[in-house]
Amino acid sequence: MRAGAMDIVYLLLLFVLSGVTLGFLLICDRLVARR
Amino acid sequence: MTANDLIQVLLYLVVLLALVEPVGRYMAKVFAEAPNRITRFGAPAERALYRLAGIRADEEMGWKRYAVAMLVFNVLGVLAVYLLQRVQQWLPLNPQHFGAVSPDSAMNTAISFATNTDWQSYAGESTMSYLTDMLALTVQNFLSAATGMAVLVAVARGFARRSAQTLGNFWVDLTRATLYVLLPLSLLIGLLLVSQGVIQNFKPYVGVPVVQAGSYVVKANGARGREVTETVPLTAQTLPMGPAASQVAIKMLGTNGGGFFNANSAHPYENPTPFSNFIEMLAIFLIPGGLCITFGRMVGDERQGWAILATMLVIFVPLALACIGAEQAGNPALHGLAVDAHASALQAGGNMEGKETRFGVAASGLFATITTAASCGAVNAMHDSFTALGGLVPMWLMQLGEVVFGGVGSGLYGMLAFAVVAVFIAGLMVGRTPEYLGKKIEAREMKMASLAVLLPCALVVVCTAIAVTMPAGVGAVANPGAHGFSEILYAISSASNNNGSAFGGLNANVPFWNVLLGICMFLARFPLAIAMLALAGSLAAKQHMPVSAGTLPTHTPLFVALLASVVIVVGALSFLPALALGPIAEYLMAAH
């Protein structure tokens, strides 16, 4: 695959990892919430 | 073990313990909420930076806002480092005309440096331009270390504050860590290293004739696919140059570990003398050790910080001695072969394979344990060449979660997660609600502490299982059998605990490994920090509980023993089966 296409693939990977981490933050928020 | 080995370890510990208290107290003032002499001195520079970045320094952040600021800042850092590597061929300060770094290696490196890991799948002197080294990698060395310190300070405020909704301001903590701690200390260490011969220049690489000309034989494919051998004369060599000292100083102080050269601190331009080696080892533990004292002062009881520091030492010292002892004893496979492996006036003795003669066994073993106890990852000897048991120690130190000193800031907040688990276990034993530093520990805090403790363990075992079942994973291993498994386990333990050191023997600069290790590094760094910020946010909102007869004192030797036991038991339960397949099996095969 061309380097330009691979750039997009790896930037998407970073985007997914950031999304997973933000999702983890939301889970933590639920877990520490006071009822 | 020789007297020389013991004296070196003892000298190191004495100097370290003499320095951690003043450094820790200084950092406590840097992060203090009330203005003091230090923050007043730097106030004009601070104000200018805040104005430039549009930051309101007096604005407090709740844990979620703090965490999002931390995450967004670091993801932007990953992007910047990635882009700089991909376009370095068009940018200045590239005298060797290096081309763009490949996309998979660039992403791996960008995540690696932004997460304070500094795992390097590339060779610095044949890949990175001086501009990339300075603007991308060195800048991230500062910022990733400052991020760890900022998160730790926020966690400390979580313990110290009462009925509070906020943990401070991420931008202020980040700026102060860089401006008052990392920059001045780096300048000092950098100058000390230059005085020993570490290079700092922008010259193109230098070609010099070799002292003794020789030749070497290479095999090549000749006509009709026949293999031919060719003798190549060796009359000249290339000496790499560059701004090394400025990067080496912060790579040690910030527990980053990314070498300017491929051989890292084994390279004579990066670590030329035994004194520079001592300075580098000292720099690795200086801030993580000092932060224990800072933490104690921030929570209003310095003894708490000393207790955590003592716990770290209780685990570190025996393991350092075990590693040096194993290396000094040499390879057990050679014991029956009449090989003289004893130390004498004429030889270092023990296992000197992969070690620099200017450092010897003790300084190599000590460096290896320091760099893996802290999440530094710089190496002055090749860990792949250590004996099986000597190599087990650095690997297990990483697997303990990088909490024995650990990364700048991250080591201590990791240890605080273990402390929460320890008081919980103590509470279970006596049937009382656990409390730590005057804060009641309830289910929600335990969930966060458990996540912080178990996340790196899960990453290591799951990703090692993936690697050993994939052809691309196993195909990168240079050695078959138990040692090859150790190479895989070490690499994933290193990435999943943000250490960055390499065992070696693993051809990791291929897409499979670059992606797998990149994911490990990212998920080990940010979710763990978020779990600790959530824990801090929950604690900050609580009232302080007065000390009662049922309170477990957390500054006593008893608590030190309990905390050390929890760290060791979690590490042993999680990794003994995997270690049995790697270094333990290798040792048994060599010994019998």
XYZ file of C-alpha atoms in Angstrom:
627
model
C 0.000 0.000 0.000
C 1.207 3.545 -0.731
C 2.658 5.599 2.093
C -0.143 8.201 1.869
C -2.802 5.545 2.401
C -0.843 4.077 5.290
C -0.683 7.540 6.892
C -4.474 7.599 6.928
C -4.619 4.062 8.370
C -2.279 4.962 11.245
C -4.035 8.259 11.942
C -7.288 6.290 12.106
C -5.630 3.921 14.583
C -4.726 6.909 16.761
C -8.303 8.145 16.458
C -9.650 4.736 17.555
C -7.237 4.520 20.509
C -8.270 8.011 21.628
C -11.923 7.000 21.325
C -11.360 3.845 23.379
C -9.615 5.922 26.058
C -12.451 8.456 26.148
C -14.875 5.536 26.454
C -12.819 4.270 29.379
C -13.098 7.728 30.957
C -16.891 7.550 30.684
C -16.888 4.083 32.275
C -14.731 5.409 35.142
C -17.150 8.305 35.527
C -20.026 5.847 35.902
C -18.073 3.699 38.339
C -17.119 6.554 40.685
C -20.455 8.403 40.449
C -22.238 8.979 43.770
C -25.765 7.671 43.762
C 29.256 -10.984 44.396
C 32.419 -8.946 44.969
C 33.157 -6.139 47.425
C 33.416 -3.818 44.433
C 29.812 -4.674 43.474
C 28.524 -3.951 46.989
C 30.462 -0.685 47.315
C 29.014 0.589 44.028
C 25.430 -0.206 45.089
C 25.979 1.310 48.534
C 27.557 4.491 47.155
C 24.683 4.898 44.740
C 22.045 4.521 47.454
C 23.808 6.927 49.829
C 24.083 9.685 47.206
C 20.508 9.086 46.032
C 19.055 9.275 49.546
C 21.042 12.430 50.247
C 19.497 14.103 47.197
C 15.849 12.990 47.219
C 14.850 15.059 50.241
C 16.016 18.491 48.992
C 14.698 17.758 45.494
C 11.377 16.537 46.920
C 10.953 19.602 49.120
C 11.813 21.867 46.188
C 9.149 20.188 44.024
C 6.599 20.511 46.837
C 7.160 24.273 46.721
C 6.883 24.306 42.931
C 3.439 22.687 43.077
C 2.257 24.507 46.207
C -0.965 26.461 45.854
C 0.282 29.463 47.836
C 2.873 31.647 46.047
C 6.418 31.245 47.332
C 9.938 32.386 46.491
C 10.346 29.851 43.677
C 7.045 30.471 41.905
C 7.404 34.250 42.328
C 10.823 34.044 40.614
C 9.369 32.310 37.572
C 6.061 34.166 37.570
C 6.873 36.487 34.623
C 7.824 33.543 32.385
C 4.777 31.588 33.554
C 2.423 34.506 32.903
C 3.892 35.045 29.426
C 3.356 31.385 28.554
C -0.235 31.377 29.845
C -1.022 34.565 27.899
C 0.495 33.031 24.759
C -1.562 29.858 25.118
C -4.736 31.585 26.307
C -4.769 29.778 29.653
C -6.520 31.047 32.758
C -4.140 29.907 35.466
C -6.595 30.486 38.306
C -9.208 28.187 36.787
C -9.605 24.907 38.684
C -10.476 21.640 36.935
C -12.539 18.664 38.053
C -11.008 15.224 37.417
C -12.786 14.699 34.090
C -11.689 18.040 32.684
C -8.182 17.435 33.958
C -8.138 14.008 32.283
C -9.516 15.280 28.970
C -6.948 18.122 28.909
C -4.200 15.570 29.569
C -5.457 13.235 26.852
C -6.040 15.891 24.184
C -2.642 17.505 24.827
C -0.835 14.185 24.483
C -2.760 13.022 21.410
C -1.818 16.317 19.744
C 1.766 15.538 20.787
C 1.539 12.135 19.059
C 0.254 13.844 15.907
C 3.034 16.446 15.919
C 5.784 13.834 16.360
C 4.247 11.651 13.642
C 4.058 14.509 11.146
C 7.601 15.713 11.846
C 9.000 12.244 11.167
C 7.013 11.913 7.963
C 8.246 15.220 6.495
C 11.766 15.416 7.967
C 13.343 15.029 4.511
C 12.081 18.502 3.568
C 13.076 20.191 6.817
C 16.418 21.737 7.890
C 19.041 20.266 10.266
C 19.226 17.034 8.332
C 22.897 16.888 7.246
C 22.736 13.160 6.510
C 19.666 13.687 4.264
C 17.583 11.049 6.002
C 14.284 10.298 4.270
C 10.823 10.129 5.837
C 10.381 7.551 8.584
C 8.030 4.727 7.483
C 4.391 5.208 8.612
C 4.309 2.250 11.035
C 7.639 3.139 12.631
C 6.644 6.833 12.808
C 3.373 6.015 14.606
C 5.106 3.621 16.989
C 7.754 6.235 17.796
C 5.203 9.038 18.166
C 3.124 7.041 20.664
C 6.288 5.813 22.343
C 7.679 9.281 23.073
C 4.314 10.831 23.991
C 3.661 8.066 26.511
C 7.062 8.408 28.209
C 7.958 4.915 26.971
C 10.651 5.694 24.387
C 10.579 2.213 22.919
C 12.687 2.538 19.781
C 12.189 0.202 16.860
C 14.562 2.372 14.785
C 18.257 3.190 15.075
C 18.607 6.863 15.978
C 21.792 7.664 14.066
C 20.515 6.195 10.802
C 16.882 7.368 10.934
C 16.222 10.699 12.651
C 17.340 14.176 11.537
C 18.681 16.535 14.194
C 15.478 18.572 13.909
C 13.300 15.505 14.540
C 15.526 14.587 17.471
C 15.216 18.032 19.040
C 11.782 19.291 18.064
C 9.862 16.019 18.209
C 11.621 13.556 20.479
C 13.364 15.787 23.036
C 10.319 18.053 23.386
C 8.161 14.993 24.052
C 10.711 13.781 26.604
C 10.003 16.965 28.570
C 6.248 17.032 28.024
C 5.546 13.366 28.722
C 7.525 13.556 31.962
C 5.723 16.772 32.905
C 2.390 15.054 32.166
C 3.257 12.267 34.612
C 4.183 14.809 37.267
C 0.983 16.789 36.661
C -1.196 13.688 37.086
C 0.650 12.745 40.267
C 0.195 16.223 41.717
C -3.529 16.062 40.932
C -3.747 12.646 42.645
C -1.912 14.043 45.691
C -4.422 16.893 45.841
C -7.185 14.288 45.785
C -5.807 12.915 49.057
C -5.052 16.343 50.540
C -8.238 18.290 49.738
C -11.473 17.987 51.674
C -14.972 18.241 50.201
C -13.466 19.586 46.973
C -14.701 19.163 43.423
C -11.437 20.069 41.711
C -7.856 18.801 41.452
C -5.987 21.863 40.150
C -5.204 23.069 36.643
C -3.487 20.657 34.229
C -1.857 23.446 32.187
C -0.383 25.104 35.256
C 0.967 21.820 36.643
C 2.424 20.905 33.248
C 4.083 24.302 32.857
C 5.517 24.329 36.373
C 6.901 20.796 36.087
C 8.692 21.733 32.874
C 9.802 25.227 33.806
C 10.929 24.774 37.406
C 11.962 21.120 37.587
C 12.804 19.471 34.275
C 14.490 22.348 32.434
C 16.930 23.455 35.175
C 17.829 19.898 36.186
C 18.330 18.911 32.530
C 20.648 21.846 32.003
C 22.714 20.806 35.018
C 22.854 17.119 34.020
C 23.536 18.049 30.391
C 26.554 20.163 31.388
C 27.878 17.385 33.628
C 27.555 14.916 30.742
C 29.298 17.263 28.291
C 32.154 17.597 30.797
C 32.589 13.816 30.526
C 32.631 13.802 26.730
C 29.006 13.392 25.662
C 28.777 15.200 22.330
C 26.559 18.210 21.564
C 26.933 19.593 18.037
C 25.211 19.954 14.658
C 28.078 18.622 12.549
C 27.567 16.163 9.704
C 28.825 12.652 10.459
C 32.609 12.353 10.345
C 34.499 9.760 8.296
C 37.799 8.738 9.869
C 40.405 6.122 8.955
C 40.462 3.100 11.233
C 43.543 2.606 13.417
C 44.132 -0.863 12.050
C 42.899 -1.535 8.520
C 41.296 -4.900 7.904
C 38.634 -6.582 5.817
C 35.457 -8.572 6.168
C 33.669 -11.120 4.009
C 30.113 -10.702 2.771
C 27.935 -13.212 0.970
C 25.982 -12.067 -2.064
C 23.956 -13.553 -4.918
C 26.062 -13.702 -8.049
C 25.183 -14.607 -11.653
C 22.486 -17.315 -12.091
C 21.579 -17.026 -8.408
C 24.838 -18.578 -7.249
C 26.073 -17.462 -3.869
C 29.418 -15.678 -4.006
C 31.601 -14.322 -1.256
C 33.208 -10.938 -1.513
C 36.012 -9.493 0.608
C 35.404 -5.863 1.511
C 38.373 -3.803 2.708
C 37.782 -1.899 5.962
C 39.824 1.293 6.016
C 37.392 3.961 7.238
C 34.494 4.292 9.658
C 31.728 6.824 10.173
C 31.357 8.577 13.505
C 27.827 9.830 14.095
C 27.493 13.349 15.492
C 24.619 15.414 16.817
C 23.041 17.199 19.785
C 23.202 14.159 22.057
C 23.845 15.623 25.546
C 20.652 17.703 25.615
C 18.582 14.631 24.775
C 20.468 12.266 27.070
C 19.982 14.551 30.098
C 16.190 14.614 29.846
C 15.944 10.990 28.731
C 17.355 10.079 32.155
C 15.709 12.742 34.327
C 12.309 12.242 32.726
C 12.613 8.414 32.859
C 12.105 8.431 29.100
C 15.103 6.352 28.036
C 15.142 6.908 24.280
C 18.753 6.851 23.128
C 20.200 9.366 20.716
C 22.215 6.477 19.290
C 21.039 2.929 18.722
C 23.318 1.498 21.433
C 21.756 3.970 23.908
C 23.848 4.516 27.056
C 26.305 1.818 25.985
C 27.495 4.217 23.233
C 30.689 6.082 24.197
C 29.277 9.394 22.924
C 26.213 8.980 25.134
C 27.826 7.589 28.274
C 31.608 7.826 28.034
C 32.906 7.281 31.585
C 32.036 5.519 34.845
C 31.261 8.985 36.289
C 28.808 9.812 33.478
C 27.275 6.377 34.101
C 26.843 7.218 37.791
C 25.269 10.587 36.931
C 22.873 8.919 34.508
C 21.823 6.287 37.055
C 21.320 8.988 39.653
C 19.254 11.091 37.262
C 16.858 8.187 36.646
C 15.783 7.814 40.307
C 16.174 11.445 41.331
C 12.719 12.782 40.440
C 10.692 9.587 41.119
C 12.411 9.350 44.535
C 12.005 13.064 45.225
C 8.318 12.941 44.315
C 7.715 10.584 47.268
C 8.849 13.386 49.571
C 6.801 15.898 47.558
C 3.748 13.688 48.006
C 4.332 13.407 51.747
C 4.533 17.181 52.081
C 1.469 17.732 49.914
C -0.645 15.436 52.103
C 0.719 17.121 55.210
C 2.786 14.224 56.594
C 6.261 13.714 55.142
C 6.494 10.325 56.872
C 3.928 8.980 54.386
C 6.293 9.813 51.531
C 9.255 8.209 53.300
C 7.187 5.053 53.873
C 6.469 4.764 50.138
C 10.117 5.444 49.319
C 11.122 2.761 51.825
C 8.721 0.306 50.150
C 10.329 1.005 46.797
C 13.801 0.436 48.263
C 12.725 -2.750 50.047
C 11.779 -4.225 46.667
C 14.546 -2.618 44.616
C 17.695 -3.362 46.649
C 17.323 -7.172 46.862
C 16.427 -7.378 43.187
C 19.419 -5.207 42.201
C 21.718 -7.419 44.255
C 20.130 -10.537 42.723
C 20.729 -9.242 39.195
C 24.344 -8.244 39.894
C 24.909 -11.524 41.738
C 23.579 -13.568 38.822
C 25.767 -11.662 36.356
C 28.841 -11.929 38.570
C 28.251 -15.680 38.927
C 28.316 -16.011 35.139
C 26.633 -18.477 32.845
C 25.854 -21.737 34.699
C 26.406 -23.681 31.453
C 30.102 -22.773 31.671
C 30.597 -23.794 35.279
C 31.608 -27.374 34.470
C 33.939 -26.402 31.629
C 36.906 -25.131 33.649
C 36.235 -21.552 32.545
C 37.628 -19.078 35.049
C 34.741 -16.674 35.666
C 36.080 -15.268 38.927
C 36.740 -11.561 39.349
C 40.431 -10.752 39.635
C 42.873 -7.934 39.031
C 42.976 -8.915 35.363
C 39.290 -9.571 34.589
C 35.851 -8.497 35.714
C 34.769 -12.118 35.913
C 31.176 -13.254 35.606
C 29.174 -12.689 32.461
C 30.717 -9.831 30.461
C 28.977 -10.649 27.178
C 27.093 -7.567 25.951
C 28.610 -5.354 28.640
C 30.971 -2.406 28.262
C 34.411 -2.993 29.778
C 34.431 0.590 31.124
C 31.399 -0.246 33.282
C 31.895 -3.903 34.207
C 29.378 -6.243 35.820
C 28.215 -4.163 38.813
C 27.538 -0.892 36.983
C 25.799 -2.802 34.168
C 23.603 -4.874 36.498
C 22.803 -1.858 38.645
C 21.961 0.253 35.593
C 19.717 -2.534 34.238
C 17.735 -2.774 37.471
C 17.502 1.006 37.898
C 16.325 1.557 34.343
C 13.636 -1.135 34.611
C 12.557 -0.340 38.179
C 12.024 3.205 36.981
C 10.240 3.247 33.646
C 13.332 4.713 31.988
C 14.393 2.034 29.537
C 17.830 3.421 28.684
C 20.392 0.614 28.656
C 24.167 0.559 29.091
C 24.435 -3.181 28.415
C 22.521 -5.596 26.232
C 19.886 -7.260 28.409
C 19.547 -10.053 25.835
C 23.068 -11.153 26.795
C 22.373 -11.253 30.525
C 22.245 -14.657 32.187
C 18.773 -16.175 32.428
C 18.275 -15.093 36.058
C 20.059 -11.762 35.533
C 17.622 -11.049 32.689
C 14.620 -12.191 34.731
C 15.141 -9.391 37.247
C 14.756 -6.406 34.864
C 11.818 -8.147 33.186
C 9.993 -8.749 36.468
C 10.715 -5.234 37.708
C 8.804 -3.918 34.705
C 6.029 -6.451 35.232
C 5.533 -5.244 38.812
C 3.779 -2.328 37.133
C 6.641 0.190 37.100
C 5.841 1.233 40.657
C 9.294 0.647 42.190
C 10.288 4.281 41.618
C 8.634 3.886 38.218
C 8.126 6.704 35.756
C 8.288 10.361 36.720
C 4.940 10.796 38.472
C 3.411 7.649 37.006
C 5.490 5.348 39.236
C 4.215 7.002 42.381
C 0.573 7.187 41.353
C 0.834 3.506 40.393
C 2.238 2.752 43.846
C -0.613 4.747 45.412
C -3.067 2.414 43.638
C -1.257 -0.488 45.333
C -1.400 1.408 48.651
C -5.186 1.671 48.314
C -5.344 -2.089 47.626
C -3.057 -2.714 50.643
C -5.244 -0.754 53.087
C -8.286 -2.523 51.647
C -6.686 -5.919 52.367
C -5.728 -4.727 55.866
C -9.328 -3.569 56.379
C -10.619 -6.990 55.338
C -8.314 -8.652 57.862
C -9.663 -6.706 60.841
C -13.186 -6.063 59.589
C -12.953 -2.263 59.461
C -13.689 0.176 56.655
C -10.306 0.854 55.081
C -8.915 4.366 55.075
C -5.769 5.915 53.651
C -4.388 9.319 54.585
C -7.604 10.186 56.355
C -9.862 9.275 53.414
C -12.328 6.414 53.619
C -11.710 3.873 50.855
C -15.001 2.604 49.465
C -16.109 0.414 46.560
C -15.729 3.145 43.951
C -12.105 3.876 44.907
C -11.325 0.155 44.990
C -12.691 -0.239 41.461
C -10.364 2.491 40.176
C -7.341 1.163 42.079
C -8.034 -2.366 40.799
C -8.286 -1.126 37.228
C -4.984 0.742 37.608
C -3.259 -2.339 39.049
C -4.678 -4.917 36.646
C -4.667 -3.034 33.345
C -0.911 -3.345 32.604
C -0.918 -7.009 33.767
C -3.803 -7.814 31.419
C -2.124 -6.023 28.515
C 1.099 -8.010 28.999
C -0.447 -11.469 29.173
C -3.072 -10.917 26.447
C -0.671 -9.276 23.971
C 2.057 -11.877 24.639
C -0.502 -14.594 23.881
C -1.437 -12.797 20.649
C 2.227 -12.397 19.643
C 3.216 -16.017 20.225
C 0.236 -17.318 18.265
C 0.794 -15.111 15.212
C 3.417 -15.995 12.563
C 4.341 -12.302 12.306
C 4.978 -12.235 16.043
C 7.118 -15.357 16.254
C 8.852 -14.607 12.955
C 10.603 -11.578 14.433
C 12.410 -13.622 17.077
C 16.106 -14.291 16.543
C 16.455 -17.102 19.074
C 14.398 -20.267 19.305
C 12.974 -21.761 22.501
C 12.783 -20.246 25.947
C 15.083 -17.317 25.157
C 12.967 -16.370 22.151
C 9.868 -16.413 24.343
C 11.714 -14.159 26.812
C 12.420 -11.702 23.981
C 8.703 -11.494 23.174
C 7.605 -11.320 26.818
C 10.195 -8.642 27.580
C 9.178 -6.449 24.628
C 5.494 -6.547 25.552
C 6.200 -6.085 29.273
C 8.331 -3.083 28.363
C 5.673 -1.471 26.157
C 2.730 -2.310 28.439
C 4.421 -0.695 31.428
C 5.785 2.296 29.488
C 9.399 1.305 30.135
C 10.830 1.200 26.621
C 13.942 -0.892 27.165
C 14.512 -3.741 24.749
C 15.835 -7.184 25.551
C 17.110 -7.259 21.999
C 17.053 -10.098 19.531
C 13.596 -9.119 18.324
C 13.246 -7.543 14.881
C 10.504 -5.204 16.031
C 10.650 -2.650 13.194
C 7.919 -4.398 11.199
C 4.252 -3.353 10.978
C 2.960 -6.139 13.278
C 5.232 -5.241 16.175
C 5.061 -1.487 15.599
C 1.255 -1.599 15.771
C 0.961 -4.094 18.652
C 3.495 -2.296 20.838
C 2.018 1.092 19.889
C -1.412 -0.047 21.135
C 0.136 -1.439 24.347
C 1.979 1.808 25.074
C -1.079 4.001 24.492
C -3.474 1.857 26.542
C -1.000 1.421 29.396
C -0.416 5.140 29.750
C -3.650 7.073 29.405
C -6.424 4.800 30.754
C -4.291 4.107 33.833
C -3.787 7.850 34.418
C -7.518 8.404 33.933
C -8.383 5.700 36.502
C -6.079 7.392 39.024
C -7.567 10.835 38.306
C -11.051 9.363 38.802
C -9.895 7.899 42.113
C -8.440 11.284 43.108
C -11.629 13.090 42.115
C -13.647 10.718 44.264
C -11.298 11.136 47.250
C -11.153 14.932 46.958
C -14.911 15.113 47.436
C -14.673 13.322 50.810
C -14.285 14.676 54.270
C -11.147 13.962 56.270
C -11.551 11.238 58.896
C -9.837 11.854 62.220
C -7.268 9.284 63.346
C -8.786 6.755 65.751
C -7.615 3.664 67.601
C -8.739 1.566 64.633
C -6.775 3.549 62.022
C -4.005 1.578 60.328
C -0.858 3.742 60.506
C 0.550 3.978 56.985
C 3.978 5.354 57.847
C 5.255 2.374 59.830
C 7.535 -0.557 58.872
C 4.465 -2.805 59.152
C 2.708 -0.924 56.369
C 5.919 -0.857 54.305
C 6.059 -4.667 54.587
C 2.354 -4.990 53.728
C 2.605 -2.696 50.691
C 5.760 -4.408 49.395
C 4.056 -7.798 49.845
C 1.000 -6.703 47.858
C 3.176 -5.448 44.977
C 5.239 -8.648 44.943
C 2.265 -11.000 45.286
C 0.351 -9.334 42.432
C 3.497 -9.425 40.273
C 4.230 -13.038 41.146
C 0.670 -14.303 40.646
C 0.356 -12.525 37.316
C 3.672 -13.443 35.763
C 5.243 -16.532 37.339
C 3.685 -18.883 34.735
C 4.985 -16.730 31.887
C 8.408 -16.341 33.517
C 8.568 -20.118 33.971
C 8.290 -20.535 30.192
C 11.015 -17.949 29.546
C 13.956 -17.113 31.811
C 13.291 -19.812 34.451
C 13.166 -22.574 31.808
C 16.300 -21.136 30.214
C 18.127 -21.154 33.547
C 17.149 -24.765 34.267
C 18.296 -25.846 30.799
C 21.649 -24.066 31.231
C 22.189 -25.367 34.774
C 21.411 -28.986 33.940
